[in-house]
Amino acid sequence: MIFDEPLSAVQQRNLGQFWNIPVYDRTELILEIFGRRAQSHEGKLQVELARLEHLSARLVRGWTHLERQRGGIGVRGGPGEKQIELDRRQLGGRVKRLRSQLERVRGQRRNRRRAQERNAAFRVSLVGYTNAGKSTLFNALTGAGAFAADQLFATLDTLTRRMRLPDGNEIVLSDTVGFVRDLPHQLVAAFRATLEETAEADLLLHVVDASASDRRDQMEQVDRVLSEIGAAEVPAILVMNKADLAQGVDERVGLDPYGRIERVSVSAVTGEGLDTLKRAIGQRFTEARQASRTNRAGTDFQQASTVVEVGDSQSPGDRRAAVLSPEADGQAFSAPGLSG
């Protein structure tokens, strides 16, 4: 029996005993699906951590024996730990080890992101509700041949490939795990290392299943998760996928007040609208590159202005001394015996 609502541990146990069948709630169903989809070592670690954290908060004795273990050297010792306390301690130890392993994974991801930043790579992440067609769109844009299927959470592990824009420039495109209504907080916490890829992106492609009758609710759920992981302020383009199956969809292309493409309808299967989407990504790439150049020019100008200001405020002898002297707290000082 599966409930599409969260159940307390006591409710789950009592219902199972009453019907004499296993009872699962929404969170456990999602965890089970994630467990079956996980392929990489990192994905399996994340799912196991989420499962153990969910279980540790729901330990309820389903037995009547072993009321309390007996301790002591003799046959009859004093009361020892309860079985439930032993279970919690063992779970706590395993959770601690998993967190340590995932922290190392998070460090490796940070190193990769720093390498991409040094290479000035423009990072784009696909986000959206599960089964919106993100992996199919990822394959259509990059030719990666990643696994794509009409099923929930087909992709758990972030996949990254380079993508060439129409003007010849290259970007880095990542396919990420899909979101779902009432995503269990244990999964959000366990997959934080993966979701950080989204928060660190330069641009998000919010992929929506345009054929879904509840697409607006799905969009709100995705926006809620993006806010939770700190990605709400990342620039985004709304991609209405499955346009070949949709009915009553708005115009194919939508522009923002600055004339940039902010919404585009595409079909990852037929290829419809993909050229427009690439052009929209190219617009954001060009803007980001120009903004980066402007920022660098502003920083260089500010540094040059500081040098001129310090030099003008000193006598010629002081300026000669400042050239030969180190800086302390950002202010040049004169070396003894060198002032005019």
GROMACS .gro file of C-alpha atoms in nm:
model
  340
    1MET     CA    1   0.000   0.000   0.000
    2ILE     CA    2   0.143   0.337  -0.105
    3PHE     CA    3   0.019   0.672   0.025
    4ASP     CA    4   0.079   0.995  -0.167
    5GLU     CA    5   0.121   1.173   0.165
    6PRO     CA    6   0.383   1.160   0.440
    7LEU     CA    7   0.306   0.915   0.720
    8SER     CA    8   0.444   0.917   1.071
    9ALA     CA    9   0.637   0.610   1.184
   10VAL     CA   10   0.355   0.507   1.419
   11GLN     CA   11   0.089   0.546   1.147
   12GLN     CA   12   0.297   0.340   0.907
   13ARG     CA   13   0.351   0.062   1.161
   14ASN     CA   14  -0.012   0.049   1.274
   15LEU     CA   15  -0.150   0.044   0.920
   16GLY     CA   16   0.092  -0.230   0.822
   17GLN     CA   17  -0.011  -0.440   1.119
   18PHE     CA   18  -0.381  -0.379   1.055
   19TRP     CA   19  -0.369  -0.477   0.686
   20ASN     CA   20  -0.080  -0.721   0.725
   21ILE     CA   21   0.092  -0.575   0.419
   22PRO     CA   22   0.389  -0.337   0.371
   23VAL     CA   23   0.289   0.032   0.384
   24TYR     CA   24   0.494   0.308   0.221
   25ASP     CA   25   0.452   0.683   0.205
   26ARG     CA   26   0.546   0.932  -0.066
   27THR     CA   27   0.898   0.992   0.065
   28GLU     CA   28   0.986   0.623   0.073
   29LEU     CA   29   0.852   0.574  -0.280
   30ILE     CA   30   1.073   0.855  -0.413
   31LEU     CA   31   1.372   0.716  -0.223
   32GLU     CA   32   1.306   0.373  -0.374
   33ILE     CA   33   1.294   0.516  -0.727
   34PHE     CA   34   1.614   0.712  -0.666
   35GLY     CA   35   1.781   0.396  -0.536
   36ARG     CA   36   1.697   0.206  -0.853
   37ARG     CA   37   1.808   0.489  -1.083
   38ALA     CA   38   2.142   0.566  -0.915
   39GLN     CA   39   2.432   0.445  -1.130
   40SER     CA   40   2.746   0.629  -1.020
   41HIS     CA   41   2.927   0.583  -0.690
   42GLU     CA   42   2.836   0.937  -0.590
   43GLY     CA   43   2.469   0.888  -0.672
   44LYS     CA   44   2.451   0.569  -0.467
   45LEU     CA   45   2.616   0.742  -0.171
   46GLN     CA   46   2.369   1.028  -0.188
   47VAL     CA   47   2.066   0.799  -0.202
   48GLU     CA   48   2.193   0.583   0.084
   49LEU     CA   49   2.254   0.891   0.298
   50ALA     CA   50   1.900   1.016   0.232
   51ARG     CA   51   1.756   0.674   0.317
   52LEU     CA   52   1.947   0.644   0.644
   53GLU     CA   53   1.857   0.996   0.753
   54HIS     CA   54   1.492   0.922   0.677
   55LEU     CA   55   1.511   0.593   0.868
   56SER     CA   56   1.693   0.736   1.170
   57ALA     CA   57   1.406   0.977   1.232
   58ARG     CA   58   1.146   0.699   1.208
   59LEU     CA   59   1.286   0.416   1.421
   60VAL     CA   60   0.991   0.248   1.588
   61ARG     CA   61   1.020  -0.094   1.747
   62GLY     CA   62   0.825  -0.339   1.541
   63TRP     CA   63   0.897  -0.619   1.786
   64THR     CA   64   0.793  -0.710   2.139
   65HIS     CA   65   1.100  -0.910   2.236
   66LEU     CA   66   1.436  -0.766   2.339
   67GLU     CA   67   1.273  -0.513   2.570
   68ARG     CA   68   1.618  -0.429   2.698
   69GLN     CA   69   1.951  -0.597   2.650
   70ARG     CA   70   2.119  -0.724   2.963
   71GLY     CA   71   2.467  -0.606   3.046
   72GLY     CA   72   2.735  -0.715   3.289
   73ILE     CA   73   2.985  -0.998   3.318
   74GLY     CA   74   2.758  -1.250   3.487
   75VAL     CA   75   2.454  -1.419   3.351
   76ARG     CA   76   2.231  -1.158   3.510
   77GLY     CA   77   2.367  -0.810   3.454
   78GLY     CA   78   2.226  -0.463   3.490
   79PRO     CA   79   2.009  -0.312   3.221
   80GLY     CA   80   2.200  -0.213   2.909
   81GLU     CA   81   2.110  -0.024   2.590
   82LYS     CA   82   1.770  -0.062   2.436
   83GLN     CA   83   1.766  -0.217   2.091
   84ILE     CA   84   1.639   0.108   1.943
   85GLU     CA   85   1.935   0.292   2.093
   86LEU     CA   86   2.176   0.045   1.937
   87ASP     CA   87   2.010   0.091   1.599
   88ARG     CA   88   2.032   0.468   1.623
   89ARG     CA   89   2.398   0.455   1.719
   90GLN     CA   90   2.482   0.227   1.427
   91LEU     CA   91   2.285   0.442   1.184
   92GLY     CA   92   2.454   0.754   1.319
   93GLY     CA   93   2.798   0.605   1.256
   94ARG     CA   94   2.710   0.509   0.901
   95VAL     CA   95   2.559   0.852   0.831
   96LYS     CA   96   2.876   1.019   0.958
   97ARG     CA   97   3.094   0.810   0.725
   98LEU     CA   98   2.871   0.882   0.426
   99ARG     CA   99   2.879   1.254   0.494
  100SER     CA  100   3.257   1.241   0.510
  101GLN     CA  101   3.274   1.063   0.173
  102LEU     CA  102   3.032   1.309   0.015
  103GLU     CA  103   3.231   1.601   0.149
  104ARG     CA  104   3.530   1.471  -0.044
  105VAL     CA  105   3.310   1.448  -0.353
  106ARG     CA  106   3.199   1.807  -0.294
  107GLY     CA  107   3.565   1.911  -0.281
  108GLN     CA  108   3.632   1.740  -0.613
  109ARG     CA  109   3.338   1.924  -0.768
  110ARG     CA  110   3.470   2.254  -0.637
  111ASN     CA  111   3.808   2.180  -0.796
  112ARG     CA  112   3.641   2.108  -1.131
  113ARG     CA  113   3.442   2.430  -1.111
  114ARG     CA  114   3.758   2.628  -1.036
  115ALA     CA  115   3.923   2.468  -1.339
  116GLN     CA  116   3.627   2.573  -1.554
  117GLU     CA  117   3.645   2.925  -1.413
  118ARG     CA  118   4.016   2.946  -1.496
  119ASN     CA  119   3.931   2.841  -1.850
  120ALA     CA  120   3.659   3.109  -1.858
  121ALA     CA  121   3.398   2.846  -1.949
  122PHE     CA  122   3.039   2.967  -1.972
  123ARG     CA  123   2.836   2.714  -1.768
  124VAL     CA  124   2.476   2.634  -1.854
  125SER     CA  125   2.258   2.392  -1.653
  126LEU     CA  126   1.937   2.220  -1.754
  127VAL     CA  127   1.680   2.223  -1.473
  128GLY     CA  128   1.316   2.128  -1.459
  129TYR     CA  129   1.049   1.894  -1.333
  130THR     CA  130   1.117   1.524  -1.369
  131ASN     CA  131   1.026   1.375  -1.708
  132ALA     CA  132   1.020   1.716  -1.877
  133GLY     CA  133   1.261   1.590  -2.144
  134LYS     CA  134   1.585   1.743  -2.012
  135SER     CA  135   1.805   1.448  -2.110
  136THR     CA  136   1.652   1.428  -2.458
  137LEU     CA  137   1.715   1.800  -2.502
  138PHE     CA  138   2.070   1.756  -2.368
  139ASN     CA  139   2.137   1.490  -2.631
  140ALA     CA  140   1.985   1.703  -2.906
  141LEU     CA  141   2.208   1.999  -2.817
  142THR     CA  142   2.534   1.811  -2.754
  143GLY     CA  143   2.501   1.476  -2.934
  144ALA     CA  144   2.608   1.307  -2.610
  145GLY     CA  145   2.387   0.999  -2.637
  146ALA     CA  146   2.303   1.007  -2.266
  147PHE     CA  147   2.034   0.777  -2.129
  148ALA     CA  148   1.688   0.926  -2.179
  149ALA     CA  149   1.356   0.756  -2.106
  150ASP     CA  150   0.992   0.837  -2.043
  151GLN     CA  151   1.018   0.770  -1.670
  152LEU     CA  152   1.062   0.952  -1.341
  153PHE     CA  153   1.416   1.052  -1.242
  154ALA     CA  154   1.585   0.888  -1.541
  155THR     CA  155   1.887   1.109  -1.467
  156LEU     CA  156   2.037   1.131  -1.118
  157ASP     CA  157   2.402   1.199  -1.193
  158THR     CA  158   2.509   1.529  -1.342
  159LEU     CA  159   2.640   1.487  -1.696
  160THR     CA  160   2.849   1.763  -1.854
  161ARG     CA  161   2.947   1.809  -2.218
  162ARG     CA  162   3.080   2.090  -2.435
  163MET     CA  163   2.838   2.249  -2.679
  164ARG     CA  164   2.925   2.460  -2.982
  165LEU     CA  165   2.718   2.771  -3.051
  166PRO     CA  166   2.632   2.893  -3.403
  167ASP     CA  167   2.906   3.160  -3.385
  168GLY     CA  168   3.171   2.897  -3.308
  169ASN     CA  169   3.205   2.968  -2.937
  170GLU     CA  170   3.183   2.679  -2.690
  171ILE     CA  171   2.995   2.651  -2.363
  172VAL     CA  172   2.969   2.381  -2.096
  173LEU     CA  173   2.620   2.228  -2.070
  174SER     CA  174   2.513   2.012  -1.772
  175ASP     CA  175   2.213   1.784  -1.732
  176THR     CA  176   2.093   1.764  -1.371
  177VAL     CA  177   1.852   1.565  -1.157
  178GLY     CA  178   1.483   1.643  -1.209
  179PHE     CA  179   1.266   1.800  -0.941
  180VAL     CA  180   0.929   1.686  -0.815
  181ARG     CA  181   0.647   1.815  -0.599
  182ASP     CA  182   0.728   1.799  -0.227
  183LEU     CA  183   1.080   1.675  -0.289
  184PRO     CA  184   1.190   1.517   0.043
  185HIS     CA  185   1.425   1.745   0.232
  186GLN     CA  186   1.656   1.449   0.296
  187LEU     CA  187   1.712   1.420  -0.080
  188VAL     CA  188   1.772   1.792  -0.117
  189ALA     CA  189   2.032   1.775   0.160
  190ALA     CA  190   2.196   1.455   0.031
  191PHE     CA  191   2.211   1.580  -0.328
  192ARG     CA  192   2.335   1.925  -0.231
  193ALA     CA  193   2.676   1.856  -0.388
  194THR     CA  194   2.501   1.779  -0.717
  195LEU     CA  195   2.255   2.066  -0.691
  196GLU     CA  196   2.539   2.311  -0.626
  197GLU     CA  197   2.625   2.270  -0.994
  198THR     CA  198   2.297   2.448  -1.065
  199ALA     CA  199   2.358   2.732  -0.819
  200GLU     CA  200   2.707   2.793  -0.966
  201ALA     CA  201   2.590   2.806  -1.329
  202ASP     CA  202   2.604   3.121  -1.542
  203LEU     CA  203   2.269   3.041  -1.706
  204LEU     CA  204   1.979   2.803  -1.639
  205LEU     CA  205   1.759   2.645  -1.902
  206HIS     CA  206   1.431   2.582  -1.721
  207VAL     CA  207   1.284   2.296  -1.922
  208VAL     CA  208   0.904   2.258  -1.900
  209ASP     CA  209   0.686   1.983  -2.042
  210ALA     CA  210   0.459   2.200  -2.255
  211SER     CA  211   0.218   1.909  -2.305
  212ALA     CA  212   0.153   1.865  -1.931
  213SER     CA  213  -0.181   1.998  -1.808
  214ASP     CA  214  -0.024   2.097  -1.471
  215ARG     CA  215   0.283   2.262  -1.621
  216ARG     CA  216   0.232   2.587  -1.429
  217ASP     CA  217   0.230   2.402  -1.100
  218GLN     CA  218   0.543   2.214  -1.208
  219MET     CA  219   0.716   2.543  -1.286
  220GLU     CA  220   0.630   2.675  -0.939
  221GLN     CA  221   0.768   2.360  -0.777
  222VAL     CA  222   1.096   2.397  -0.967
  223ASP     CA  223   1.123   2.765  -0.872
  224ARG     CA  224   1.071   2.669  -0.508
  225VAL     CA  225   1.357   2.417  -0.514
  226LEU     CA  226   1.584   2.662  -0.697
  227SER     CA  227   1.520   2.915  -0.423
  228GLU     CA  228   1.597   2.654  -0.159
  229ILE     CA  229   1.938   2.572  -0.307
  230GLY     CA  230   2.033   2.936  -0.367
  231ALA     CA  231   1.986   2.941  -0.744
  232ALA     CA  232   1.685   3.173  -0.764
  233GLU     CA  233   1.896   3.468  -0.886
  234VAL     CA  234   2.077   3.280  -1.164
  235PRO     CA  235   1.967   3.411  -1.509
  236ALA     CA  236   1.730   3.168  -1.680
  237ILE     CA  237   1.562   3.098  -2.013
  238LEU     CA  238   1.225   2.921  -2.010
  239VAL     CA  239   1.229   2.630  -2.255
  240MET     CA  240   0.885   2.490  -2.338
  241ASN     CA  241   0.976   2.140  -2.454
  242LYS     CA  242   0.759   1.883  -2.632
  243ALA     CA  243   0.604   2.156  -2.847
  244ASP     CA  244   0.508   1.890  -3.101
  245LEU     CA  245   0.271   1.739  -2.844
  246ALA     CA  246   0.145   2.058  -2.682
  247GLN     CA  247  -0.183   2.237  -2.732
  248GLY     CA  248  -0.269   2.593  -2.641
  249VAL     CA  249   0.094   2.697  -2.585
  250ASP     CA  250   0.180   3.067  -2.602
  251GLU     CA  251   0.382   3.214  -2.888
  252ARG     CA  252   0.695   3.024  -2.986
  253VAL     CA  253   0.936   3.296  -2.873
  254GLY     CA  254   0.903   3.547  -2.591
  255LEU     CA  255   1.126   3.851  -2.540
  256ASP     CA  256   1.211   4.037  -2.222
  257PRO     CA  257   1.201   4.421  -2.198
  258TYR     CA  258   1.560   4.434  -2.326
  259GLY     CA  259   1.482   4.240  -2.642
  260ARG     CA  260   1.651   3.920  -2.526
  261ILE     CA  261   1.490   3.581  -2.579
  262GLU     CA  262   1.355   3.470  -2.241
  263ARG     CA  263   1.113   3.197  -2.355
  264VAL     CA  264   1.129   2.959  -2.648
  265SER     CA  265   0.922   2.658  -2.754
  266VAL     CA  266   1.117   2.358  -2.878
  267SER     CA  267   1.086   1.990  -2.952
  268ALA     CA  268   1.392   1.792  -2.858
  269VAL     CA  269   1.261   1.501  -3.065
  270THR     CA  270   1.188   1.680  -3.394
  271GLY     CA  271   1.448   1.956  -3.356
  272GLU     CA  272   1.192   2.235  -3.380
  273GLY     CA  273   1.311   2.557  -3.215
  274LEU     CA  274   1.661   2.431  -3.130
  275ASP     CA  275   1.831   2.690  -3.351
  276THR     CA  276   1.638   2.966  -3.173
  277LEU     CA  277   1.738   2.822  -2.837
  278LYS     CA  278   2.105   2.816  -2.939
  279ARG     CA  279   2.076   3.178  -3.051
  280ALA     CA  280   1.925   3.271  -2.714
  281ILE     CA  281   2.213   3.100  -2.532
  282GLY     CA  282   2.455   3.282  -2.760
  283GLN     CA  283   2.299   3.617  -2.662
  284ARG     CA  284   2.357   3.548  -2.293
  285PHE     CA  285   2.709   3.421  -2.361
  286THR     CA  286   2.798   3.740  -2.548
  287GLU     CA  287   2.653   3.959  -2.271
  288ALA     CA  288   2.845   3.771  -2.003
  289ARG     CA  289   3.171   3.798  -2.195
  290GLN     CA  290   3.122   4.172  -2.250
  291ALA     CA  291   3.034   4.222  -1.882
  292SER     CA  292   3.347   4.031  -1.780
  293ARG     CA  293   3.564   4.253  -2.001
  294THR     CA  294   3.400   4.566  -1.861
  295ASN     CA  295   3.459   4.449  -1.505
  296ARG     CA  296   3.824   4.375  -1.576
  297ALA     CA  297   3.870   4.715  -1.740
  298GLY     CA  298   3.704   4.885  -1.442
  299THR     CA  299   3.930   4.701  -1.197
  300ASP     CA  300   4.244   4.795  -1.393
  301PHE     CA  301   4.133   5.160  -1.409
  302GLN     CA  302   4.066   5.168  -1.034
  303GLN     CA  303   4.409   5.023  -0.957
  304ALA     CA  304   4.577   5.272  -1.191
  305SER     CA  305   4.385   5.560  -1.033
  306THR     CA  306   4.500   5.452  -0.687
  307VAL     CA  307   4.865   5.451  -0.798
  308VAL     CA  308   4.832   5.799  -0.952
  309GLU     CA  309   4.658   5.935  -0.642
  310VAL     CA  310   4.930   5.808  -0.411
  311GLY     CA  311   5.202   5.943  -0.638
  312ASP     CA  312   5.047   6.291  -0.666
  313SER     CA  313   5.020   6.325  -0.289
  314GLN     CA  314   5.393   6.279  -0.234
  315SER     CA  315   5.700   6.484  -0.302
  316PRO     CA  316   5.939   6.368  -0.575
  317GLY     CA  317   6.171   6.220  -0.312
  318ASP     CA  318   5.885   6.037  -0.144
  319ARG     CA  319   5.777   5.890  -0.478
  320ARG     CA  320   6.131   5.760  -0.539
  321ALA     CA  321   6.127   5.598  -0.195
  322ALA     CA  322   5.783   5.446  -0.255
  323VAL     CA  323   5.908   5.274  -0.567
  324LEU     CA  324   6.184   5.104  -0.367
  325SER     CA  325   5.973   5.027  -0.061
  326PRO     CA  326   5.715   4.755   0.009
  327GLU     CA  327   5.352   4.842   0.083
  328ALA     CA  328   5.203   4.818   0.429
  329ASP     CA  329   4.824   4.807   0.456
  330GLY     CA  330   4.801   4.940   0.101
  331GLN     CA  331   4.993   5.268   0.179
  332ALA     CA  332   5.347   5.331   0.048
  333PHE     CA  333   5.602   5.454   0.304
  334SER     CA  334   5.947   5.617   0.262
  335ALA     CA  335   6.263   5.422   0.338
  336PRO     CA  336   6.498   5.595   0.583
  337GLY     CA  337   6.766   5.802   0.418
  338LEU     CA  338   6.601   5.808   0.077
  339SER     CA  339   6.371   6.106   0.116
  340GLY     CA  340   6.476   6.424  -0.049
   0.00000   0.00000   0.00000
